[in-house]
């Protein structure tokens, strides 16, 4: 049995897969709120968030919860999924990822109220939950 590490094969000449292209091109898209003037909550759960620790390079995993009260615009869900997937290879802290998601979400749809909760899976016996909020 060998103790050597598995060889990592890179394929720099290979075209990106369609999903990788969609993620790279992804941006938050909105559409008109069908009930402007009515306060209602939209709750979104994204259980497969990943990013990389900016210090160790180890992967971090989280469930992102977004709860918002729309104003004139609503976020399209497939675009949100692709946007969240764009964090996969980013070196970013738990705190900065939650704040950046909030900033981008507010810029895209300008909600009346939004909370982003990033519930990270424990790593090294530490469980982190970062919750950030914006009120218009």
PDB file of C-alpha atoms in Angstrom:
ATOM      1  CA  UNK A   1       0.000   0.000   0.000  1.00  0.00           C
ATOM      2  CA  UNK A   2       1.404   3.379  -0.999  1.00  0.00           C
ATOM      3  CA  UNK A   3       1.493   6.394   1.317  1.00  0.00           C
ATOM      4  CA  UNK A   4       1.818   8.822  -1.576  1.00  0.00           C
ATOM      5  CA  UNK A   5      -0.870  11.401  -2.236  1.00  0.00           C
ATOM      6  CA  UNK A   6      -3.220  10.870  -5.149  1.00  0.00           C
ATOM      7  CA  UNK A   7      -2.140  12.648  -8.286  1.00  0.00           C
ATOM      8  CA  UNK A   8      -4.200  15.699  -9.189  1.00  0.00           C
ATOM      9  CA  UNK A   9      -4.706  15.921 -12.909  1.00  0.00           C
ATOM     10  CA  UNK A  10      -5.500  19.336 -14.304  1.00  0.00           C
ATOM     11  CA  UNK A  11      -6.864  19.862 -17.758  1.00  0.00           C
ATOM     12  CA  UNK A  12      -6.163  23.486 -18.635  1.00  0.00           C
ATOM     13  CA  UNK A  13      -7.163  23.060 -22.291  1.00  0.00           C
ATOM     14  CA  UNK A  14     -10.563  21.580 -21.438  1.00  0.00           C
ATOM     15  CA  UNK A  15     -13.589  23.799 -21.951  1.00  0.00           C
ATOM     16  CA  UNK A  16     -15.532  24.648 -18.793  1.00  0.00           C
ATOM     17  CA  UNK A  17     -18.630  22.516 -18.242  1.00  0.00           C
ATOM     18  CA  UNK A  18     -22.001  24.189 -18.865  1.00  0.00           C
ATOM     19  CA  UNK A  19     -22.695  24.374 -15.123  1.00  0.00           C
ATOM     20  CA  UNK A  20     -19.349  26.055 -14.479  1.00  0.00           C
ATOM     21  CA  UNK A  21     -20.126  28.594 -17.221  1.00  0.00           C
ATOM     22  CA  UNK A  22     -23.576  29.264 -15.742  1.00  0.00           C
ATOM     23  CA  UNK A  23     -22.079  29.799 -12.290  1.00  0.00           C
ATOM     24  CA  UNK A  24     -19.321  32.082 -13.623  1.00  0.00           C
ATOM     25  CA  UNK A  25     -21.842  34.161 -15.582  1.00  0.00           C
ATOM     26  CA  UNK A  26     -24.440  34.094 -12.811  1.00  0.00           C
ATOM     27  CA  UNK A  27     -25.860  37.265 -11.339  1.00  0.00           C
ATOM     28  CA  UNK A  28     -28.868  38.003  -9.202  1.00  0.00           C
ATOM     29  CA  UNK A  29     -31.940  38.558 -11.386  1.00  0.00           C
ATOM     30  CA  UNK A  30     -35.219  40.009 -10.172  1.00  0.00           C
ATOM     31  CA  UNK A  31     -38.779  40.323 -11.401  1.00  0.00           C
ATOM     32  CA  UNK A  32     -41.679  42.606 -10.400  1.00  0.00           C
ATOM     33  CA  UNK A  33     -43.340  41.837  -7.065  1.00  0.00           C
ATOM     34  CA  UNK A  34     -46.858  40.638  -7.927  1.00  0.00           C
ATOM     35  CA  UNK A  35     -48.233  42.138  -4.679  1.00  0.00           C
ATOM     36  CA  UNK A  36     -46.550  45.501  -4.139  1.00  0.00           C
ATOM     37  CA  UNK A  37     -48.004  47.108  -1.026  1.00  0.00           C
ATOM     38  CA  UNK A  38     -48.715  43.828   0.766  1.00  0.00           C
ATOM     39  CA  UNK A  39     -46.176  42.824   3.406  1.00  0.00           C
ATOM     40  CA  UNK A  40     -45.294  39.167   3.155  1.00  0.00           C
ATOM     41  CA  UNK A  41     -42.244  37.085   3.993  1.00  0.00           C
ATOM     42  CA  UNK A  42     -40.263  35.010   1.542  1.00  0.00           C
ATOM     43  CA  UNK A  43     -38.105  32.321   3.195  1.00  0.00           C
ATOM     44  CA  UNK A  44     -35.353  30.674   1.158  1.00  0.00           C
ATOM     45  CA  UNK A  45     -33.029  27.905   2.342  1.00  0.00           C
ATOM     46  CA  UNK A  46     -29.841  27.091   0.442  1.00  0.00           C
ATOM     47  CA  UNK A  47     -28.361  23.986   2.131  1.00  0.00           C
ATOM     48  CA  UNK A  48     -25.309  23.453  -0.085  1.00  0.00           C
ATOM     49  CA  UNK A  49     -23.259  26.630   0.378  1.00  0.00           C
ATOM     50  CA  UNK A  50     -19.503  26.133   0.183  1.00  0.00           C
ATOM     51  CA  UNK A  51     -16.498  28.418   0.262  1.00  0.00           C
ATOM     52  CA  UNK A  52     -12.864  28.123   1.344  1.00  0.00           C
ATOM     53  CA  UNK A  53     -11.273  29.305   4.562  1.00  0.00           C
ATOM     54  CA  UNK A  54      -9.001  32.255   3.682  1.00  0.00           C
ATOM     55  CA  UNK A  55      -6.426  31.085   6.236  1.00  0.00           C
ATOM     56  CA  UNK A  56      -6.226  27.310   5.751  1.00  0.00           C
ATOM     57  CA  UNK A  57      -7.805  26.751   2.351  1.00  0.00           C
ATOM     58  CA  UNK A  58     -10.029  24.058   3.873  1.00  0.00           C
ATOM     59  CA  UNK A  59     -13.595  23.948   2.574  1.00  0.00           C
ATOM     60  CA  UNK A  60     -16.375  25.402   4.689  1.00  0.00           C
ATOM     61  CA  UNK A  61     -19.981  24.254   4.365  1.00  0.00           C
ATOM     62  CA  UNK A  62     -23.101  26.111   5.429  1.00  0.00           C
ATOM     63  CA  UNK A  63     -26.825  26.385   5.075  1.00  0.00           C
ATOM     64  CA  UNK A  64     -27.820  29.889   4.049  1.00  0.00           C
ATOM     65  CA  UNK A  65     -31.239  31.105   5.181  1.00  0.00           C
ATOM     66  CA  UNK A  66     -32.623  34.239   3.550  1.00  0.00           C
ATOM     67  CA  UNK A  67     -35.844  35.760   4.845  1.00  0.00           C
ATOM     68  CA  UNK A  68     -37.075  38.937   3.226  1.00  0.00           C
ATOM     69  CA  UNK A  69     -40.048  41.221   2.739  1.00  0.00           C
ATOM     70  CA  UNK A  70     -40.010  42.327  -0.899  1.00  0.00           C
ATOM     71  CA  UNK A  71     -40.710  45.856  -2.010  1.00  0.00           C
ATOM     72  CA  UNK A  72     -40.983  46.295  -5.777  1.00  0.00           C
ATOM     73  CA  UNK A  73     -38.695  43.414  -6.857  1.00  0.00           C
ATOM     74  CA  UNK A  74     -38.416  39.689  -6.056  1.00  0.00           C
ATOM     75  CA  UNK A  75     -35.264  37.591  -6.566  1.00  0.00           C
ATOM     76  CA  UNK A  76     -35.447  34.800  -9.143  1.00  0.00           C
ATOM     77  CA  UNK A  77     -34.518  31.501  -7.468  1.00  0.00           C
ATOM     78  CA  UNK A  78     -32.391  29.838 -10.159  1.00  0.00           C
ATOM     79  CA  UNK A  79     -30.265  32.986 -10.415  1.00  0.00           C
ATOM     80  CA  UNK A  80     -29.903  32.977  -6.613  1.00  0.00           C
ATOM     81  CA  UNK A  81     -28.773  29.340  -6.700  1.00  0.00           C
ATOM     82  CA  UNK A  82     -26.109  30.094  -9.312  1.00  0.00           C
ATOM     83  CA  UNK A  83     -24.984  33.180  -7.371  1.00  0.00           C
ATOM     84  CA  UNK A  84     -24.614  31.131  -4.155  1.00  0.00           C
ATOM     85  CA  UNK A  85     -22.672  28.450  -6.060  1.00  0.00           C
ATOM     86  CA  UNK A  86     -20.186  31.121  -7.194  1.00  0.00           C
ATOM     87  CA  UNK A  87     -18.732  31.136  -3.657  1.00  0.00           C
ATOM     88  CA  UNK A  88     -17.487  27.552  -4.040  1.00  0.00           C
ATOM     89  CA  UNK A  89     -13.888  28.453  -4.871  1.00  0.00           C
ATOM     90  CA  UNK A  90     -13.686  31.782  -3.028  1.00  0.00           C
ATOM     91  CA  UNK A  91     -11.378  32.258  -0.064  1.00  0.00           C
ATOM     92  CA  UNK A  92     -13.732  34.145   2.262  1.00  0.00           C
ATOM     93  CA  UNK A  93     -14.487  34.186   5.973  1.00  0.00           C
ATOM     94  CA  UNK A  94     -17.809  33.190   7.469  1.00  0.00           C
ATOM     95  CA  UNK A  95     -18.454  36.771   8.495  1.00  0.00           C
ATOM     96  CA  UNK A  96     -17.566  38.290   5.129  1.00  0.00           C
ATOM     97  CA  UNK A  97     -19.565  35.742   3.133  1.00  0.00           C
ATOM     98  CA  UNK A  98     -22.768  36.494   5.084  1.00  0.00           C
ATOM     99  CA  UNK A  99     -22.225  40.246   4.756  1.00  0.00           C
ATOM    100  CA  UNK A 100     -21.406  40.039   1.035  1.00  0.00           C
ATOM    101  CA  UNK A 101     -24.508  37.947   0.317  1.00  0.00           C
ATOM    102  CA  UNK A 102     -26.591  40.539   2.174  1.00  0.00           C
ATOM    103  CA  UNK A 103     -25.005  43.465   0.291  1.00  0.00           C
ATOM    104  CA  UNK A 104     -25.523  41.824  -3.103  1.00  0.00           C
ATOM    105  CA  UNK A 105     -29.093  40.816  -2.260  1.00  0.00           C
ATOM    106  CA  UNK A 106     -29.992  44.365  -1.182  1.00  0.00           C
ATOM    107  CA  UNK A 107     -28.361  45.815  -4.310  1.00  0.00           C
ATOM    108  CA  UNK A 108     -30.354  43.440  -6.518  1.00  0.00           C
ATOM    109  CA  UNK A 109     -33.881  43.782  -5.131  1.00  0.00           C
ATOM    110  CA  UNK A 110     -33.909  46.554  -2.496  1.00  0.00           C
ATOM    111  CA  UNK A 111     -36.232  44.691  -0.074  1.00  0.00           C
ATOM    112  CA  UNK A 112     -38.100  46.319   2.798  1.00  0.00           C
ATOM    113  CA  UNK A 113     -36.392  43.942   5.237  1.00  0.00           C
ATOM    114  CA  UNK A 114     -33.950  41.066   4.798  1.00  0.00           C
ATOM    115  CA  UNK A 115     -32.037  38.732   7.087  1.00  0.00           C
ATOM    116  CA  UNK A 116     -29.252  36.455   5.905  1.00  0.00           C
ATOM    117  CA  UNK A 117     -28.296  33.688   8.309  1.00  0.00           C
ATOM    118  CA  UNK A 118     -25.235  31.584   7.498  1.00  0.00           C
ATOM    119  CA  UNK A 119     -25.209  28.422   9.614  1.00  0.00           C
ATOM    120  CA  UNK A 120     -21.788  26.828   9.099  1.00  0.00           C
ATOM    121  CA  UNK A 121     -21.119  23.145   9.716  1.00  0.00           C
ATOM    122  CA  UNK A 122     -18.837  22.539  12.688  1.00  0.00           C
ATOM    123  CA  UNK A 123     -15.137  22.288  11.900  1.00  0.00           C
ATOM    124  CA  UNK A 124     -12.507  21.736  14.576  1.00  0.00           C
ATOM    125  CA  UNK A 125     -15.205  21.583  17.274  1.00  0.00           C
ATOM    126  CA  UNK A 126     -16.434  25.107  16.412  1.00  0.00           C
ATOM    127  CA  UNK A 127     -19.934  25.861  15.138  1.00  0.00           C
ATOM    128  CA  UNK A 128     -20.451  29.347  13.711  1.00  0.00           C
ATOM    129  CA  UNK A 129     -23.711  31.090  12.838  1.00  0.00           C
ATOM    130  CA  UNK A 130     -23.508  34.572  11.323  1.00  0.00           C
ATOM    131  CA  UNK A 131     -26.734  36.575  11.004  1.00  0.00           C
ATOM    132  CA  UNK A 132     -26.876  39.947   9.271  1.00  0.00           C
ATOM    133  CA  UNK A 133     -29.849  42.179   8.598  1.00  0.00           C
ATOM    134  CA  UNK A 134     -30.892  45.161   6.502  1.00  0.00           C
ATOM    135  CA  UNK A 135     -34.017  47.260   7.046  1.00  0.00           C
ATOM    136  CA  UNK A 136     -35.077  49.851   4.507  1.00  0.00           C
TER     137      UNK A 136
END
